[in-house]
Amino acid sequence: MTLQAIRYSRGCLEILDQLLLPDETKYFSLHDTKDGWSAIKKMQVRGAPAIAIVGCLSLAVELTNSDVESVSSLKELIENKLDYLVSARPTASNMAEAASRIKAVIRQLAKGDDYKAEDAKLMIIKELEGMLEEDININKNLGKYGAEHLLGTYAKPPVNIITHCNTGSLATAGYGTALGVIRYLQENEKLGHVYCTETRPYNQGARLTAYELLHENIDASLICDSAAAACMKEKNIHAVIVGADRVTANGDAANKIGTCQIAIAAKYYNIPFYVACPRSTFDPSTQSGEDIIIEQRPHAEMTSIKGIKIAADINCWNPAFDVTPAELITGGIITEYGVFKPHEVKQRLQDKA
Ligand SMILES: CSC[C@H]1O[C@H](OP(=O)(O)O)[C@H](O)[C@@H]1O
């Protein structure tokens, strides 16, 4: 059984509380967008695609359990709730991308008097639900493209990979993005060893990726974030593969804090650096990484772990993400449509629209 961050049936949404992993596997119910916003803000669910899916499904549950008087009031409700969900975390683009997609659908339904309110509501619920199934297929295509590109361009199996943060079943609806490439390599017996970074301060790597890799019986080692460059020097690394929270028009990528310095080290050691993300992470309306809002997280997330103080009472700077410039993404951007060089990704994805 693969790990499930999200459990959904119409009118019922449960998510795995990722703050409790790996010690405790506990699901809890979300009943509306207020619960969805809170779970995303507190990072009980995290990961760009999972944030969008849980946000949208929390709206689907709220709509399922609500009566609507008219299509126009339904449209106003949906637009307000989607904007609210986008406000939970500013850097990842997937929730905003999903919101604009759903708003376009309800705008179309609200034109003229073709639909009854309940019929329009059901159509929106189905649109929201579609993201869950769609995401797993996207990740499997992305995993295949990424693995084939790596094996076809840079490395002979068995390949050794460094990855940062968590980009697997706990960051998506299942299978994962960068971890999806690793799963595909494993399934096809092309994988050597995975080195996953701890990913301070939320420890997505130590708590979540390590958990997933063990669950999949993948040969892996945990390393400190500060050991990434030494690992490249000592451990015959064939590629670095990370996820993304927002890729801009020029191919820059926002991802978990620490990604950029890993990319710099990969450049120095001439190791291909890949970013793996679905098209929904791509934001052509933002020109470059300079324009991305970087979320700042609470100091307490740095100075304590599970309530135990691990730092003096000093001021902290705790950005949740950094930006890797396109020029350092030397392997390419792995998407469900193929692997593209950063400078061509905008055009190649638009060609797929
Ligand atoms: C598959 S997207 C995963 C992406 O999201 C993570 O951030 P967070 O855990 O704060 O939501 C990280 O940047 C991953 O690369």
XYZ file of C-alpha atoms and ligand atoms in Angstrom:
368
model
C 0.000 0.000 0.000
C 1.471 3.398 -0.968
C 1.357 6.259 1.490
C -1.779 8.399 1.292
C -1.626 11.998 2.434
C -5.225 12.578 1.346
C -8.373 10.443 1.741
C -11.490 11.691 -0.054
C -15.002 10.617 -0.924
C -17.770 13.018 -1.745
C -18.596 15.124 1.290
C -15.754 13.634 3.327
C -12.062 14.721 3.390
C -9.383 13.380 5.700
C -5.695 14.268 5.649
C -2.643 12.734 7.277
C -1.263 15.113 9.932
C 2.294 15.463 8.634
C 3.395 17.355 11.737
C 3.131 14.066 13.667
C 5.143 11.909 11.213
C 7.088 9.698 11.460
C 6.123 8.845 15.038
C 2.351 8.942 14.631
C 0.123 8.148 11.659
C -3.048 10.126 12.335
C -5.731 11.290 9.923
C -8.218 14.041 10.701
C -11.265 15.441 8.940
C -11.591 18.753 7.138
C -15.191 19.997 6.860
C -14.795 23.257 4.960
C -12.345 25.811 3.542
C -11.660 27.211 7.009
C -10.299 23.793 8.026
C -8.459 23.592 4.710
C -6.817 26.982 5.170
C -5.738 26.107 8.716
C -4.247 22.718 7.773
C -2.253 24.336 4.956
C -1.078 27.279 7.081
C 0.066 25.022 9.942
C 1.707 22.668 7.402
C -0.277 19.663 8.558
C -0.448 19.177 4.823
C 2.311 20.655 2.654
C 3.868 20.312 -0.762
C 2.764 22.495 -3.672
C 0.444 19.988 -5.421
C -0.986 18.595 -2.158
C -1.755 22.125 -0.951
C -3.796 22.799 -4.094
C -5.585 19.440 -3.958
C -6.483 19.685 -0.260
C -7.537 23.312 -0.657
C -9.818 22.439 -3.567
C -11.244 19.336 -1.896
C -12.014 21.338 1.255
C -14.084 23.612 -0.992
C -15.738 20.563 -2.596
C -16.756 19.272 0.850
C -18.072 22.687 1.877
C -20.114 22.970 -1.329
C -21.444 19.398 -0.999
C -22.820 20.271 2.422
C -24.197 23.699 1.424
C -27.368 24.841 -0.339
C -27.011 27.428 -3.076
C -29.749 29.853 -4.122
C -28.469 30.908 -7.539
C -25.541 30.439 -9.897
C -24.496 34.042 -9.318
C -24.366 33.556 -5.528
C -22.504 30.278 -6.100
C -19.980 32.119 -8.286
C -19.402 34.772 -5.606
C -19.003 32.131 -2.884
C -16.499 30.087 -4.933
C -14.412 33.104 -5.887
C -14.197 34.292 -2.269
C -13.334 30.840 -0.927
C -10.644 30.246 -3.556
C -8.999 33.617 -2.831
C -9.067 32.749 0.874
C -7.373 29.389 0.265
C -4.660 30.996 -1.884
C -3.849 33.333 1.037
C -2.750 30.467 3.311
C 0.785 30.223 1.850
C 2.080 32.708 -0.762
C 5.003 31.012 -2.517
C 3.701 27.803 -4.100
C 1.723 28.587 -7.249
C -0.434 25.458 -7.535
C -3.340 26.678 -5.357
C -3.452 29.974 -7.288
C -3.325 28.079 -10.586
C -6.176 25.809 -9.496
C -8.165 28.814 -8.278
C -7.910 30.586 -11.635
C -8.927 27.394 -13.429
C -12.022 26.871 -11.240
C -12.967 30.563 -11.459
C -12.917 30.302 -15.256
C -15.311 27.332 -15.074
C -17.824 29.038 -12.775
C -17.583 32.248 -14.847
C -18.596 30.228 -17.902
C -21.454 28.509 -16.028
C -22.723 31.864 -14.765
C -23.039 33.294 -18.285
C -26.714 33.234 -19.302
C -29.364 31.105 -17.510
C -28.405 27.690 -18.854
C -27.806 26.001 -15.506
C -29.731 25.508 -12.286
C -27.719 26.363 -9.151
C -27.541 22.760 -7.920
C -26.427 21.518 -11.356
C -23.700 24.166 -11.550
C -22.625 23.293 -8.003
C -22.265 19.613 -8.924
C -20.219 20.491 -12.005
C -17.817 22.554 -9.885
C -17.531 19.774 -7.285
C -16.605 17.290 -10.033
C -14.015 19.757 -11.405
C -12.480 20.090 -7.932
C -12.485 16.308 -7.404
C -10.792 15.703 -10.759
C -7.507 17.130 -9.438
C -6.970 14.157 -7.114
C -6.932 11.425 -9.780
C -5.266 13.655 -12.369
C -2.286 14.358 -10.102
C -1.201 10.723 -9.755
C -1.210 10.238 -13.542
C 0.746 13.462 -13.976
C 3.392 12.283 -11.517
C 3.777 8.884 -13.189
C 4.341 10.538 -16.577
C 6.769 12.992 -15.019
C 8.639 10.182 -13.256
C 9.056 8.275 -16.525
C 10.253 11.299 -18.494
C 12.734 12.288 -15.802
C 14.234 8.818 -15.432
C 14.532 8.293 -19.178
C 16.187 11.691 -19.637
C 18.727 11.056 -16.885
C 19.590 7.579 -18.210
C 19.610 8.762 -21.806
C 21.746 11.844 -21.235
C 23.945 11.633 -18.169
C 24.175 8.325 -16.400
C 24.346 4.569 -16.682
C 22.469 2.578 -14.025
C 22.585 2.082 -11.121
C 22.229 5.810 -10.515
C 22.864 7.621 -7.224
C 20.668 10.643 -6.496
C 20.601 13.505 -4.008
C 17.185 14.938 -3.244
C 16.059 17.767 -0.951
C 12.885 18.230 1.088
C 9.885 15.978 0.413
C 8.383 15.609 -3.025
C 6.676 12.233 -2.743
C 3.255 10.862 -1.866
C 3.204 13.233 1.099
C 3.576 16.317 -1.115
C 1.128 15.238 -3.833
C -1.909 12.999 -4.370
C 0.540 10.102 -4.739
C 3.783 8.841 -6.343
C 5.441 12.261 -6.210
C 7.458 14.550 -8.414
C 11.213 14.311 -7.780
C 10.453 11.257 -5.676
C 8.320 10.047 -8.584
C 11.453 9.960 -10.746
C 13.204 8.029 -7.968
C 10.230 5.610 -7.700
C 10.312 5.043 -11.484
C 14.070 4.330 -11.374
C 13.487 1.892 -8.502
C 10.600 0.129 -10.262
C 12.800 -0.357 -13.325
C 15.840 -1.531 -11.353
C 17.963 1.445 -12.419
C 18.370 3.041 -9.005
C 21.524 2.841 -6.903
C 21.389 4.876 -3.711
C 19.382 7.935 -2.663
C 20.794 10.577 -0.338
C 18.015 12.688 1.172
C 18.798 15.838 3.105
C 17.252 16.462 6.514
C 15.812 19.752 5.236
C 15.905 21.936 8.296
C 13.940 23.395 10.022
C 10.657 21.518 9.294
C 12.709 18.382 8.533
C 10.688 17.235 5.543
C 13.619 15.033 4.525
C 14.377 13.449 7.878
C 10.717 12.956 8.833
C 8.885 12.506 5.528
C 11.215 11.512 2.685
C 13.150 9.075 4.873
C 9.772 7.632 5.929
C 8.687 7.232 2.289
C 11.995 5.722 1.141
C 11.941 3.158 3.960
C 8.296 2.404 3.166
C 9.305 1.686 -0.465
C 12.411 -0.335 0.522
C 14.586 2.090 -1.429
C 18.329 2.062 -0.617
C 18.844 5.452 0.978
C 20.833 7.484 3.480
C 19.886 10.603 5.376
C 22.422 13.445 5.269
C 22.599 16.819 6.949
C 21.796 19.763 4.674
C 25.379 20.893 5.285
C 26.746 17.577 3.950
C 25.301 17.914 0.443
C 28.509 19.193 -1.183
C 30.674 16.606 0.594
C 28.227 13.915 -0.547
C 28.689 15.043 -4.154
C 32.462 14.795 -3.750
C 32.528 11.421 -1.965
C 29.528 9.381 -3.138
C 29.578 9.173 -6.953
C 26.362 11.168 -7.349
C 24.846 11.051 -10.855
C 22.162 13.719 -10.397
C 20.386 16.022 -8.001
C 16.580 15.985 -8.374
C 14.374 18.374 -6.385
C 10.811 19.620 -6.560
C 9.525 23.161 -6.980
C 6.881 25.449 -5.577
C 6.868 27.981 -8.390
C 8.706 28.077 -11.729
C 8.687 31.488 -13.432
C 8.559 32.485 -17.097
C 12.361 32.616 -17.374
C 12.817 29.192 -15.769
C 13.870 30.259 -12.273
C 12.539 27.905 -9.562
C 11.416 28.612 -6.008
C 11.843 25.595 -3.784
C 12.570 24.664 -0.179
C 15.248 26.767 1.503
C 18.662 25.241 0.859
C 17.917 24.224 -2.722
C 19.967 27.020 -4.294
C 23.148 26.182 -2.396
C 22.786 22.530 -3.417
C 22.464 23.700 -7.029
C 25.624 25.801 -6.663
C 27.540 22.775 -5.343
C 26.163 20.601 -8.168
C 27.424 23.156 -10.695
C 30.867 23.076 -9.084
C 30.981 19.243 -9.197
C 29.467 19.158 -12.712
C 26.493 17.059 -11.551
C 23.206 17.587 -13.471
C 20.613 19.449 -11.374
C 16.952 18.730 -12.186
C 13.747 20.385 -11.013
C 10.701 18.105 -11.205
C 7.247 19.699 -11.189
C 3.855 19.442 -12.908
C 2.696 22.178 -15.267
C 0.473 23.505 -12.448
C 3.641 24.680 -10.659
C 4.625 26.793 -13.645
C 3.650 30.472 -13.379
C 4.221 32.321 -16.699
C 2.694 35.491 -15.240
C 5.719 35.901 -12.961
C 8.699 36.895 -15.062
C 11.579 35.817 -12.826
C 12.478 34.471 -9.399
C 13.103 38.035 -8.246
C 9.343 38.551 -8.295
C 8.360 35.547 -6.168
C 7.037 36.228 -2.654
C 9.101 34.112 -0.261
C 7.123 32.921 2.763
C 8.692 33.634 6.152
C 7.915 31.005 8.779
C 7.734 31.410 12.592
C 11.020 31.545 14.520
C 9.782 28.744 16.787
C 10.001 26.351 13.830
C 13.782 26.941 13.927
C 14.396 27.180 17.657
C 12.457 24.121 18.850
C 11.498 20.612 17.744
C 8.315 19.117 19.169
C 8.398 21.759 21.897
C 12.015 21.080 22.900
C 14.218 24.166 22.656
C 17.280 23.622 20.465
C 18.526 27.215 20.207
C 19.197 30.213 22.403
C 16.635 32.994 22.455
C 18.202 34.763 19.500
C 16.498 36.563 16.643
C 15.930 34.303 13.589
C 15.540 34.662 9.862
C 13.431 31.736 8.610
C 12.547 31.952 4.904
C 10.724 28.788 3.821
C 12.034 28.913 0.253
C 14.833 30.199 -1.927
C 15.131 30.718 -5.675
C 17.433 28.671 -7.906
C 18.266 30.645 -11.039
C 17.561 28.943 -14.363
C 21.268 28.789 -15.230
C 21.863 26.375 -12.323
C 19.082 23.986 -13.412
C 21.570 22.214 -15.661
C 19.713 18.888 -16.081
C 16.404 20.497 -16.971
C 12.855 20.936 -15.743
C 11.034 17.584 -15.618
C 7.303 17.876 -16.360
C 4.495 15.530 -17.321
C 5.078 16.599 -20.945
C 8.820 16.004 -21.038
C 12.121 17.456 -19.831
C 12.830 20.990 -20.966
C 15.676 23.428 -20.593
C 14.634 26.311 -18.305
C 14.772 28.921 -21.071
C 12.402 26.891 -23.248
C 9.933 25.690 -20.625
C 7.469 28.567 -21.091
C 7.104 27.973 -24.815
C 7.094 24.173 -24.569
C 4.325 24.169 -21.958
C 2.305 26.733 -23.881
C 2.552 24.457 -26.941
C 0.910 21.751 -24.789
C -1.954 23.992 -23.667
C 6.033 18.327 -4.833
S 6.178 19.964 -4.329
C 7.112 19.798 -2.904
C 7.765 21.080 -2.511
O 7.028 21.702 -1.451
C 7.883 21.756 -0.330
O 7.649 22.886 0.453
P 6.721 22.747 1.780
O 7.079 21.449 2.439
O 7.107 23.976 2.600
O 5.303 22.799 1.300
C 9.270 21.798 -0.929
O 9.614 23.068 -1.425
C 9.133 20.777 -2.007
O 10.085 20.805 -3.025
